[in-house]
Each structure stands twice: as C-alpha cells, then as structure tokens.
Short mmCIF file of C-alpha atoms in Angstrom, two decimals:
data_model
loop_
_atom_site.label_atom_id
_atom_site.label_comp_id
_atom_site.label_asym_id
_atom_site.label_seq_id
_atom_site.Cartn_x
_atom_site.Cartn_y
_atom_site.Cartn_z
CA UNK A 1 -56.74 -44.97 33.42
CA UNK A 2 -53.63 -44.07 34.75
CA UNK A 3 -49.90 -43.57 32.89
CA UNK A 4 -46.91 -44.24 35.45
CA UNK A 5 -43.85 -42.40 34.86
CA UNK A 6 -40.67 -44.35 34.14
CA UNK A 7 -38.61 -43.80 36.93
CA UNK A 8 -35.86 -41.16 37.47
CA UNK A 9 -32.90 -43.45 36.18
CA UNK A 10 -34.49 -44.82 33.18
CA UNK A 11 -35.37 -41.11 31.93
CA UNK A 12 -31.40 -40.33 32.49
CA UNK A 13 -31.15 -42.95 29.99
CA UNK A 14 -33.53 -41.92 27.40
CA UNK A 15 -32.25 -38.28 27.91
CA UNK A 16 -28.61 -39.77 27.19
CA UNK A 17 -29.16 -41.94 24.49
CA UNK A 18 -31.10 -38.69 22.54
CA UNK A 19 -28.61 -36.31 23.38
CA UNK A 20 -25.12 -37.94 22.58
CA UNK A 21 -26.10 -38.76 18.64
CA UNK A 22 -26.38 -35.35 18.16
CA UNK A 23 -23.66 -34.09 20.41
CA UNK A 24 -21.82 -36.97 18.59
CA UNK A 25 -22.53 -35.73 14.84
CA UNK A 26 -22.09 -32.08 15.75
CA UNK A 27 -18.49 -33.39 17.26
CA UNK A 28 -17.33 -34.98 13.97
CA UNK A 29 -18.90 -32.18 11.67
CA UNK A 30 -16.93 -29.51 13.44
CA UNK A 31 -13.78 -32.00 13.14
CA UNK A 32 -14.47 -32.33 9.84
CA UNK A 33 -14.68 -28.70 8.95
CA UNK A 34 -11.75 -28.07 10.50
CA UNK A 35 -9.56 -30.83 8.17
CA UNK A 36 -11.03 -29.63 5.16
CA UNK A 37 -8.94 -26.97 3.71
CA UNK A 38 -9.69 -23.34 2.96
CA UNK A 39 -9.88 -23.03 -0.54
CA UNK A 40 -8.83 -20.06 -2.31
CA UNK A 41 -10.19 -19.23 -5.51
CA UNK A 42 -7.74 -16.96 -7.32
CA UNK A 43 -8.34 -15.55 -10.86
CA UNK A 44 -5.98 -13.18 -13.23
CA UNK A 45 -5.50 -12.05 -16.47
CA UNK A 46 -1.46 -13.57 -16.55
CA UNK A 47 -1.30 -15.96 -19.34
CA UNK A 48 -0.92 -19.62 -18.76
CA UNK A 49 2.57 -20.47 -18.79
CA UNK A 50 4.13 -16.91 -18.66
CA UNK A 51 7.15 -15.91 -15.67
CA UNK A 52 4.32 -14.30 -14.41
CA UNK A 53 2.21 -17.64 -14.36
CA UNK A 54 5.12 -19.56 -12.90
CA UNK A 55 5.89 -17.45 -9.80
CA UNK A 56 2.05 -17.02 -8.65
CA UNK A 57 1.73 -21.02 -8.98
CA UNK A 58 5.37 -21.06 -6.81
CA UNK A 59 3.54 -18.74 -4.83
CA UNK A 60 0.61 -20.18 -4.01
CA UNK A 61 2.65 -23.87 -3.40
CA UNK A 62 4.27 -21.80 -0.62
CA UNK A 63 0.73 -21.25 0.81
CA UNK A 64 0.15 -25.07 0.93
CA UNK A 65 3.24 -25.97 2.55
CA UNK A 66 3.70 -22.69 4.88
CA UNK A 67 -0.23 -24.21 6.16
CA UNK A 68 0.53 -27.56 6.53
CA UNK A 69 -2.11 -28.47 3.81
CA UNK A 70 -4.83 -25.96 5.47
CA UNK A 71 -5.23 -23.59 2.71
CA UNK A 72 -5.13 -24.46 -1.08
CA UNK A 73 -5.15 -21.48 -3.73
CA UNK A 74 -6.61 -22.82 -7.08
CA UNK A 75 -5.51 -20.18 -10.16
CA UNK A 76 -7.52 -19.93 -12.39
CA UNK A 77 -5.16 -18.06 -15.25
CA UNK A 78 -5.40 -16.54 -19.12
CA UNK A 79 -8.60 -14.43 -18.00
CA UNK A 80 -10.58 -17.62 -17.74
CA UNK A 81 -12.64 -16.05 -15.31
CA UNK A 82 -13.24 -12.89 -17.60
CA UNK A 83 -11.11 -9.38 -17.67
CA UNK A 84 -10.79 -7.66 -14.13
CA UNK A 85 -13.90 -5.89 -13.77
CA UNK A 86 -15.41 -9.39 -13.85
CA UNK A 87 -13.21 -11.06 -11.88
CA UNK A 88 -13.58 -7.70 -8.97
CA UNK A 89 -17.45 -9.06 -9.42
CA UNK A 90 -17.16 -12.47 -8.82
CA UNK A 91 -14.98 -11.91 -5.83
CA UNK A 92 -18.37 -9.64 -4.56
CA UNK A 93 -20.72 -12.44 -5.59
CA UNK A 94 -18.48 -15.29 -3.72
CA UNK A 95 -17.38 -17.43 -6.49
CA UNK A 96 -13.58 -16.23 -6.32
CA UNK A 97 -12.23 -15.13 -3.50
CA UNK A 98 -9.05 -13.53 -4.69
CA UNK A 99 -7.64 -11.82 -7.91
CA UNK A 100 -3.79 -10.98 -9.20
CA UNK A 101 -5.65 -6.94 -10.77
CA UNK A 102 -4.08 -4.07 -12.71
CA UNK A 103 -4.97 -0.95 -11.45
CA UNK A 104 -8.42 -1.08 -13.03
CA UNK A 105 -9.84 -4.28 -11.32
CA UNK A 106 -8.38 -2.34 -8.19
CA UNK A 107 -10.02 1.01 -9.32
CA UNK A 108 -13.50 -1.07 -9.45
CA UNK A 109 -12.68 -1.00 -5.41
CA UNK A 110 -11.31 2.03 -5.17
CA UNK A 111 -10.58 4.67 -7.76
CA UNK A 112 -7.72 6.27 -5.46
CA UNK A 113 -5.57 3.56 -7.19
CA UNK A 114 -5.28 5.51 -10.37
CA UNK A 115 -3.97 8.29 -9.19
CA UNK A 116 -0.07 6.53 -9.19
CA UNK A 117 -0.80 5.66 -12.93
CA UNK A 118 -2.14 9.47 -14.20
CA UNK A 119 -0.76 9.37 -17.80
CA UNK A 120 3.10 11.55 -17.69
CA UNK A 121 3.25 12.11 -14.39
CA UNK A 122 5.98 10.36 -13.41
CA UNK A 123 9.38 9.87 -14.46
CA UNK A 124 10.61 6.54 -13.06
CA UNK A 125 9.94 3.46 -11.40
CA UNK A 126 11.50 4.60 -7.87
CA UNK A 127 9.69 7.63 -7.93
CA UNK A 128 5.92 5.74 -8.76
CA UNK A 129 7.25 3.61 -6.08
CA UNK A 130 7.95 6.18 -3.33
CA UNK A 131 4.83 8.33 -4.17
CA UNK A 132 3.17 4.64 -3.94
CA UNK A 133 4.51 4.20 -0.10
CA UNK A 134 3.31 7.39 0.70
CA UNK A 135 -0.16 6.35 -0.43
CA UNK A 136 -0.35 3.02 0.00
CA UNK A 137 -1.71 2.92 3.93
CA UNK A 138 -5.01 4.96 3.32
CA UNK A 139 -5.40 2.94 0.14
CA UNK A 140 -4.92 0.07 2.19
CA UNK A 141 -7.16 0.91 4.62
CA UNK A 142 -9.68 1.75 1.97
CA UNK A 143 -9.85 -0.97 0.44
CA UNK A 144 -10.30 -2.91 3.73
CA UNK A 145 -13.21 -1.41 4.74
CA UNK A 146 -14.89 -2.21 1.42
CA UNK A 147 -13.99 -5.69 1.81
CA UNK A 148 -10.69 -6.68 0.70
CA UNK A 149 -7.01 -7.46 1.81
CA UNK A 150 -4.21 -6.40 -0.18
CA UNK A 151 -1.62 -9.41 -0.30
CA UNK A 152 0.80 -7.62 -2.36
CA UNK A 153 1.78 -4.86 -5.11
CA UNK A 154 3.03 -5.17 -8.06
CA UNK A 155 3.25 -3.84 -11.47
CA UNK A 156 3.07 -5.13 -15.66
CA UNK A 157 5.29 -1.80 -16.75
CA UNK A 158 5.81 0.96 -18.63
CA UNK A 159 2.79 1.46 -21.01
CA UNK A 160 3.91 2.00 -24.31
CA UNK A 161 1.23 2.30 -27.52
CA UNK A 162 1.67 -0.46 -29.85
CA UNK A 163 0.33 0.27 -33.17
CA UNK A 164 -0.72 -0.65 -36.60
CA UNK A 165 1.09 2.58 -37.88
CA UNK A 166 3.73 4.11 -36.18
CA UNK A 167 3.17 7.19 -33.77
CA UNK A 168 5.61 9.61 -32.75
CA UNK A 169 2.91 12.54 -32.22
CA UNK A 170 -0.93 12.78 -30.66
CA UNK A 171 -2.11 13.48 -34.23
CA UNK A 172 -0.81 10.11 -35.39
CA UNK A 173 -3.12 8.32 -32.53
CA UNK A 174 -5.74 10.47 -33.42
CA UNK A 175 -6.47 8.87 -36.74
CA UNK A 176 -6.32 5.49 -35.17
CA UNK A 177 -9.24 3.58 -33.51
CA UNK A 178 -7.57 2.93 -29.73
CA UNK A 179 -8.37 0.27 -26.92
CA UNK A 180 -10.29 1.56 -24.27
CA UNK A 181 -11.29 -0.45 -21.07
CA UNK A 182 -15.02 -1.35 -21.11
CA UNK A 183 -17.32 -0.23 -18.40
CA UNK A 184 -14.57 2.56 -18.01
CA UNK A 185 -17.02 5.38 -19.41
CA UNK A 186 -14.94 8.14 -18.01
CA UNK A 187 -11.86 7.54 -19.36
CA UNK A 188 -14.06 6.84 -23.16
CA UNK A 189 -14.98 10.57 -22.66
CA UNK A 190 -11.71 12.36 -21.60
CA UNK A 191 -9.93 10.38 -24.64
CA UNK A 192 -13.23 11.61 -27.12
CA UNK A 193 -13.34 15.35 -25.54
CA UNK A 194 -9.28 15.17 -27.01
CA UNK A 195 -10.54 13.93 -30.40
CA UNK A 196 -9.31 10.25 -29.87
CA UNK A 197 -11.14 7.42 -31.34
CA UNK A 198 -12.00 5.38 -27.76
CA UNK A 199 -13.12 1.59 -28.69
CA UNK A 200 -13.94 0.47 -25.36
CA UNK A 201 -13.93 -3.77 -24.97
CA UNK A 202 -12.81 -6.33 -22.46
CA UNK A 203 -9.28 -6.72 -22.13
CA UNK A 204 -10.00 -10.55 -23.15
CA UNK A 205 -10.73 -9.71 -26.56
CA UNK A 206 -8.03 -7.45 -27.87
CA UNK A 207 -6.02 -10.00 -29.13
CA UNK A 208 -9.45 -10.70 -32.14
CA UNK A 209 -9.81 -6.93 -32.27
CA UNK A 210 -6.17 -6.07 -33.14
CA UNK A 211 -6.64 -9.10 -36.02
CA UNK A 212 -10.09 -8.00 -37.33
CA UNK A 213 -9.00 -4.34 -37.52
CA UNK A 214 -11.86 -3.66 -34.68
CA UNK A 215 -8.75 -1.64 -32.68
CA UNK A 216 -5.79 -0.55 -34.54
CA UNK A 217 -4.27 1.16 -31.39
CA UNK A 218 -3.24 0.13 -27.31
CA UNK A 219 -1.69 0.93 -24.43
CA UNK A 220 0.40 -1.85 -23.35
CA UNK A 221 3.51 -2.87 -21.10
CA UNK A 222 6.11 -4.73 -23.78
CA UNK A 223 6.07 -7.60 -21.69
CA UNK A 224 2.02 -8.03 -21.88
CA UNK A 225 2.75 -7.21 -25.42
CA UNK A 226 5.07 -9.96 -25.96
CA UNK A 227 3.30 -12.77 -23.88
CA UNK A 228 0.09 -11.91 -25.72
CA UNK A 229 1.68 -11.76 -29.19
CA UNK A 230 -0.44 -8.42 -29.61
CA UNK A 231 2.86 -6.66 -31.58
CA UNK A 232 2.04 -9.78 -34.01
CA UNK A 233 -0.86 -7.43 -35.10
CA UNK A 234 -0.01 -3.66 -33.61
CA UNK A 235 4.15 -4.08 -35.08
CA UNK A 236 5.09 -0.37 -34.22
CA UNK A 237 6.03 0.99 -30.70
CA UNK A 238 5.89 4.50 -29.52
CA UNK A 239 9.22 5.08 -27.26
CA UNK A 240 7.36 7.26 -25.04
CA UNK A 241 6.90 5.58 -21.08
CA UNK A 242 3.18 6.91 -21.09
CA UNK A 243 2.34 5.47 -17.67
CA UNK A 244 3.18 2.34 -14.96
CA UNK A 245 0.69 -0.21 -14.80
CA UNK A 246 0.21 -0.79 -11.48
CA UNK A 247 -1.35 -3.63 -9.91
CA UNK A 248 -2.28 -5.77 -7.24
CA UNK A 249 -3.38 -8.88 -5.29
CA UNK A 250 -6.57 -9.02 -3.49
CA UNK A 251 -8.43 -11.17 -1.45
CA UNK A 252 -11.65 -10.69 0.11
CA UNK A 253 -11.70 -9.94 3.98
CA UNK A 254 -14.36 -12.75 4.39
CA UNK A 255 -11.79 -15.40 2.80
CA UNK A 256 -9.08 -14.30 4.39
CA UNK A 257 -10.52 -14.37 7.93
CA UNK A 258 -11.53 -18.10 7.15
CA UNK A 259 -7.96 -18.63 7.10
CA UNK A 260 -6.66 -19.49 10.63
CA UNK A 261 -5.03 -16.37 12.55
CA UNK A 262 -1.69 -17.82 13.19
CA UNK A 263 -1.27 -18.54 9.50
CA UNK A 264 -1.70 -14.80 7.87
CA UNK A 265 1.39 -13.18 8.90
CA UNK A 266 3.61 -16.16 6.91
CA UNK A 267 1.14 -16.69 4.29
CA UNK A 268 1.24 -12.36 3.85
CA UNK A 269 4.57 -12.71 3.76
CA UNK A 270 5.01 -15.02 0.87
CA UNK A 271 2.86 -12.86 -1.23
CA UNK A 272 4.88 -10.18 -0.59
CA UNK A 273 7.90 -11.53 -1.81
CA UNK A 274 6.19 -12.86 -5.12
CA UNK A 275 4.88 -9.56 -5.49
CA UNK A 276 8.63 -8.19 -5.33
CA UNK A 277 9.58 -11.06 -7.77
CA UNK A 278 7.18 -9.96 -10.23
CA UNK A 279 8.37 -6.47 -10.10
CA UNK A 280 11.70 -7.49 -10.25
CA UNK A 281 11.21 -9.35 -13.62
CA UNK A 282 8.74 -6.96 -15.39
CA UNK A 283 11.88 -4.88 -14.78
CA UNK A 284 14.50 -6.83 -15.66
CA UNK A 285 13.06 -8.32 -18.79
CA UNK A 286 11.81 -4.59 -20.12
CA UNK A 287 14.84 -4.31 -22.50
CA UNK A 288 15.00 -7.93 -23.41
CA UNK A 289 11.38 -8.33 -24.47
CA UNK A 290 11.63 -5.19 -26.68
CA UNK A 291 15.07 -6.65 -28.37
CA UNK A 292 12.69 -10.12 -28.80
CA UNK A 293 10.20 -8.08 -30.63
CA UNK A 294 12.58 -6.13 -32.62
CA UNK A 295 13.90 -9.26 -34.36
CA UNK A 296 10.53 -10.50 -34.74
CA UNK A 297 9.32 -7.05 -36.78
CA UNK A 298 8.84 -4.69 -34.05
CA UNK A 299 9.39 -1.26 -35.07
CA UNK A 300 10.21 1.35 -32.70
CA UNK A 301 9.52 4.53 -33.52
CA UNK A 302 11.23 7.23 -31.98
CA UNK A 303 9.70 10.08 -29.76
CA UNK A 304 12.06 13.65 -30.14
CA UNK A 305 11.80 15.76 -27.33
CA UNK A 306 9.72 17.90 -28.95
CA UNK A 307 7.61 15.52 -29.74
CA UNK A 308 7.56 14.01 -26.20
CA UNK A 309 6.74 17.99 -24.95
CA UNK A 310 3.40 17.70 -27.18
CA UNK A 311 2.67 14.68 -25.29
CA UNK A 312 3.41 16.05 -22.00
CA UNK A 313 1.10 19.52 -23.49
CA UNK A 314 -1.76 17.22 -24.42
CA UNK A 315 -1.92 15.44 -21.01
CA UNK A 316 -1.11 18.54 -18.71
CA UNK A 317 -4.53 19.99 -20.58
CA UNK A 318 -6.71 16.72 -19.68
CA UNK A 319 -5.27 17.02 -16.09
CA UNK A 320 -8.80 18.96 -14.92
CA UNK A 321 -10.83 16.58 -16.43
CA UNK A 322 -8.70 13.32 -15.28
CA UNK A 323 -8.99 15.13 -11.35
CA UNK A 324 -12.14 13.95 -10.12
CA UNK A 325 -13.56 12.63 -13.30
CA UNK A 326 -11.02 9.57 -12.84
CA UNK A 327 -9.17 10.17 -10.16
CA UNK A 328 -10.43 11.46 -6.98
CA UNK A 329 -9.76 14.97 -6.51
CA UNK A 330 -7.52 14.28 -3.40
CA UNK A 331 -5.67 11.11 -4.52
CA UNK A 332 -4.59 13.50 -7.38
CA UNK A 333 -3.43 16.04 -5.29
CA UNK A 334 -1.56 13.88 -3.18
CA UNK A 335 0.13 11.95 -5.94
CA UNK A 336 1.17 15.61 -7.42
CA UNK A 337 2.36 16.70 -4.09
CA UNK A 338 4.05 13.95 -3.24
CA UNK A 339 5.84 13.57 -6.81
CA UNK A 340 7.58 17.08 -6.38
CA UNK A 341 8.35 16.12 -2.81
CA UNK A 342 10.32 12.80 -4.69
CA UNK A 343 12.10 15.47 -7.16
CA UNK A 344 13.13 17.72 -4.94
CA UNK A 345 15.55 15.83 -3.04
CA UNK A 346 16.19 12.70 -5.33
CA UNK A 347 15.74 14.56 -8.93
CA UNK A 348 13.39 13.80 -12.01
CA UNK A 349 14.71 10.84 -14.03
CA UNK A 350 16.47 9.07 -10.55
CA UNK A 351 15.82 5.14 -10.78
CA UNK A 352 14.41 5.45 -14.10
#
C-alpha cells in the first residue's frame, strides 16, 4: 500500500503553523524578561530606622527612578540576614546579591581591607582617607576578580571601647571579657597571645551578651554605640580613637551585570554620593552622639598621654603578628608606607 505525500504547499503550512507557537512564546518570554525588573537583594547590619537606614532607603529610591522602574533594591536591615560574614555568604550562595559591610564582611573577600583599620596606626580621618585612595584601585580590582563590585566606601567611625568598668590602661581591658568577631580566629589569638580575654560571637548578639554579662568589653564607633543602645549596658568610654571602621558596599559582579549597561554609570554614581553622605554624618554626629550619651550616664574616661603611649607600646609589639597573620604582609607595608608619605607633607594629627 502506498502513502502519498501532501504536497509542497500544504507542508509549508504544517511547517508554519509548528514553528510560529514556539517562535511566538519564545517572543513574549524574552519580552517578558525584559519588563520584569532586576531585583537587588541588599542586606546590612544598619539598624532599622537609623540616619544610616534612611539614606540607603533614599539611596536605593534613586536606583528605581534613575532606571525607570528596571532595577528595584529590597533592604533587608537590623542584621536580619545575619552579621556580615553571613551576609558575604549568602551573596556567594545567590540569595542576596548585595551587602552595606564593615571591613570584616569585606575582609571575608579580601583581607587587604584591614590593613586601613590596623589598630593606632593612624591619626585622622583625612589621612585613613588618603592612604585609602592610594589603595583603593588594587583593592578594587581584587575584589572584582573574586566576584564583586564595590558601589561605594564608607565608614561607622572611630572605634572607641565601651565598657562595664572604665579603662584608661591595657591592664584595665585585660581583666575584662572583650567582643571578638566570630569566625575571626586570628584576631582571637593575637588578642589571647597579649593576655586579653577574646569572646568571639556574631555581631547580632552583643546587644544579649553585654546584658547577660557574657562580654563586659567592645570595640565600637559611638554612633553604633548609640543606635544600638550598647552604652545602656557597657556605660564607660575609653577616649582613645583605637581604629576607623571602615566599610563598604558590595554587589556581586553576576548581579550587577544583569543590570543593563547604560544604567551602571548613574546608578554607581548615586551610591557614591550616599556613601559620601554616610561619611559625612558618622562625622558630623561624632561629638553629638557622645554629648547624647553623656547625659544619658555615659562616662568618659580619660586617656593621659602616657597612658595613650602604653597603648601605642602594646600595639607597636602585636604589629609582627597582625602583618600577615591579619593583614597581608604587603597591604601592611603599603598602608605603613603610605601613612608616613601622608605625614610628611600634611603632618600627623591634619584633618583629625
């Protein structure tokens, strides 16, 4: 028995009616794709409600309407998302794409970062900030080729130890038991080998171990300190500026390329700025939040300069173990290079 062929036109036919469904549904799924917005997925430890809070929601409302509704950042603020080293992981993983770090979220990148934050190193803001520019390209670039964009700088301030009992002297935080970032087994040991008491714990739960007597001791910005309403529990403050906490934003490389090309420069730009806001009011508000916690029970205590050289005596002597332990050997040497470069020509204390 024989099969006849359909002839030539009614195959054309068939062949069309097959092929322009799919052509069809592949049409209006790439048209669809390209209305739905890029979500970003951005987590920090800045409480809800803080300055801080205010100008990265500002921020990221600036994204929206600089991208005609093409890219949405969703903040997800307080340390909801866990302390930095978890949010650094969940940005690896996929399930954020961005996070607002201090230096040791950025230091789970890139260790380098730490080097602009070695404990009495530097004198003033201006001078972190120029040995920072120096830097700040082959960090860049580092962190880039791991997988991440930097969006902008920034910084929570001068770290100051807050205290159940005041401390003018190492021997006084000696007898204390003292915050210590968890997973950040390094820094545990250089603080142990100088007869500290290291409790190391996520940053989320200092506020409970301050209260339950778990920690009795951390270094803090005063703004942090006031936000969090840690001097509530830790009421004395050590006037010694023991180091800048520097920080930044970061988004991964693979959620920033899903962002159209023609939008980065402008939606860079924005960040930048709020990451000069935010420096600008961690700043501005140093003296004012320490006057707020003064009337509230906050009790300075005073650092002579003697006192401040047995500081600067202890720190000088963990300098080996800090170079290359926790900071690379030649982001050390560059930050110490480049900080006598700053002195020689604009002095010590300039910009402080």
């Amino acid at each position: 028995m024989t099969h006849r062929l359909p002839p030539p036109r009614a195959l054309a036919r068939l062949a069309l009616l097959l092929v322009v469904p799919a052509v069809l549904a592949a049409w209006l799924d790439t048209a669809a794709r390209a209305q739905a917005p890029v979500i970003v997925r951005m987590a920090t430890l800045v409480p809800d409600g803080s300055t801080w809070h205010q100008i990265l929601m500002e921020a990221a409302d600036q994204w929206k309407q600089a991208s005609g509704g093409r890219v949405v950042v969703r903040l997800f603020p307080g340390g909801v998302a866990g302390d930095d080293p978890d949010v650094v992981r969940k940005m690896r993983l996929g399930t954020l794409n961005a996070g607002v770090l201090t230096s040791v979220g950025v230091a789970e990148i890139d260790k380098s970062v730490y080097a602009l934050g070695i404990p009495l190193m530097f004198e003033s803001y201006d001078e972190v900030y120029w040995v920072h520019e120096k830097m700040r390209p082959k960090l860049e670039a580092s962190l880039e080729a791991k997988g991440f964009v930097v969006l902008n700088w920034a910084d929570g301030g001068w770290v100051h130890f807050f205290t159940k009992k005041p401390v003018a002297v190492p021997d006084d935080l000696r007898k204390l038991k003292l915050f210590s970032w968890a997973g950040d087994a390094e820094a545990v040991e250089v603080w142990r080998s100088a007869g500290f008491d290291p409790v190391p714990l996520p940053a989320t739960e200092i506020a409970t171990a301050l209260q339950t007597g778990l920690v009795q001791a951390l270094g803090a910005p005063p703004q942090v300190t006031v936000i969090s309403q840690y001097y509530t529990s830790a009421n004395n403050m050590t006037a010694l500026r023991w180091q800048l906490l520097l920080g930044a934003t970061l988004i991964t490389k693979s959620a920033w390329e899903k962002i159209p090309a023609e939008l980065r420069p402008e939606l860079l730009k924005i960040s930048q700025q709020a990451g000069t806001r935010l420096r600008k009011e961690v700043r501005d508000a140093e003296g004012r939040d320490i006057e707020a916690m003064k009337k509230r029970g906050l009790n300075v205590v005073p650092v002579s300069a003697a006192q401040r050289a047995e500081w600067q005596k202890l720190t000088e002597s963990l300098y080996p173990s800090i170079r290359g332990k926790i900071v690379p050997a030649e982001a050390f040497d560059e930050a110490m290079r480049y900080r006598d470069e700053y002195r020689k020509t604009h002095g010590a204390a300039a910009g402080r």
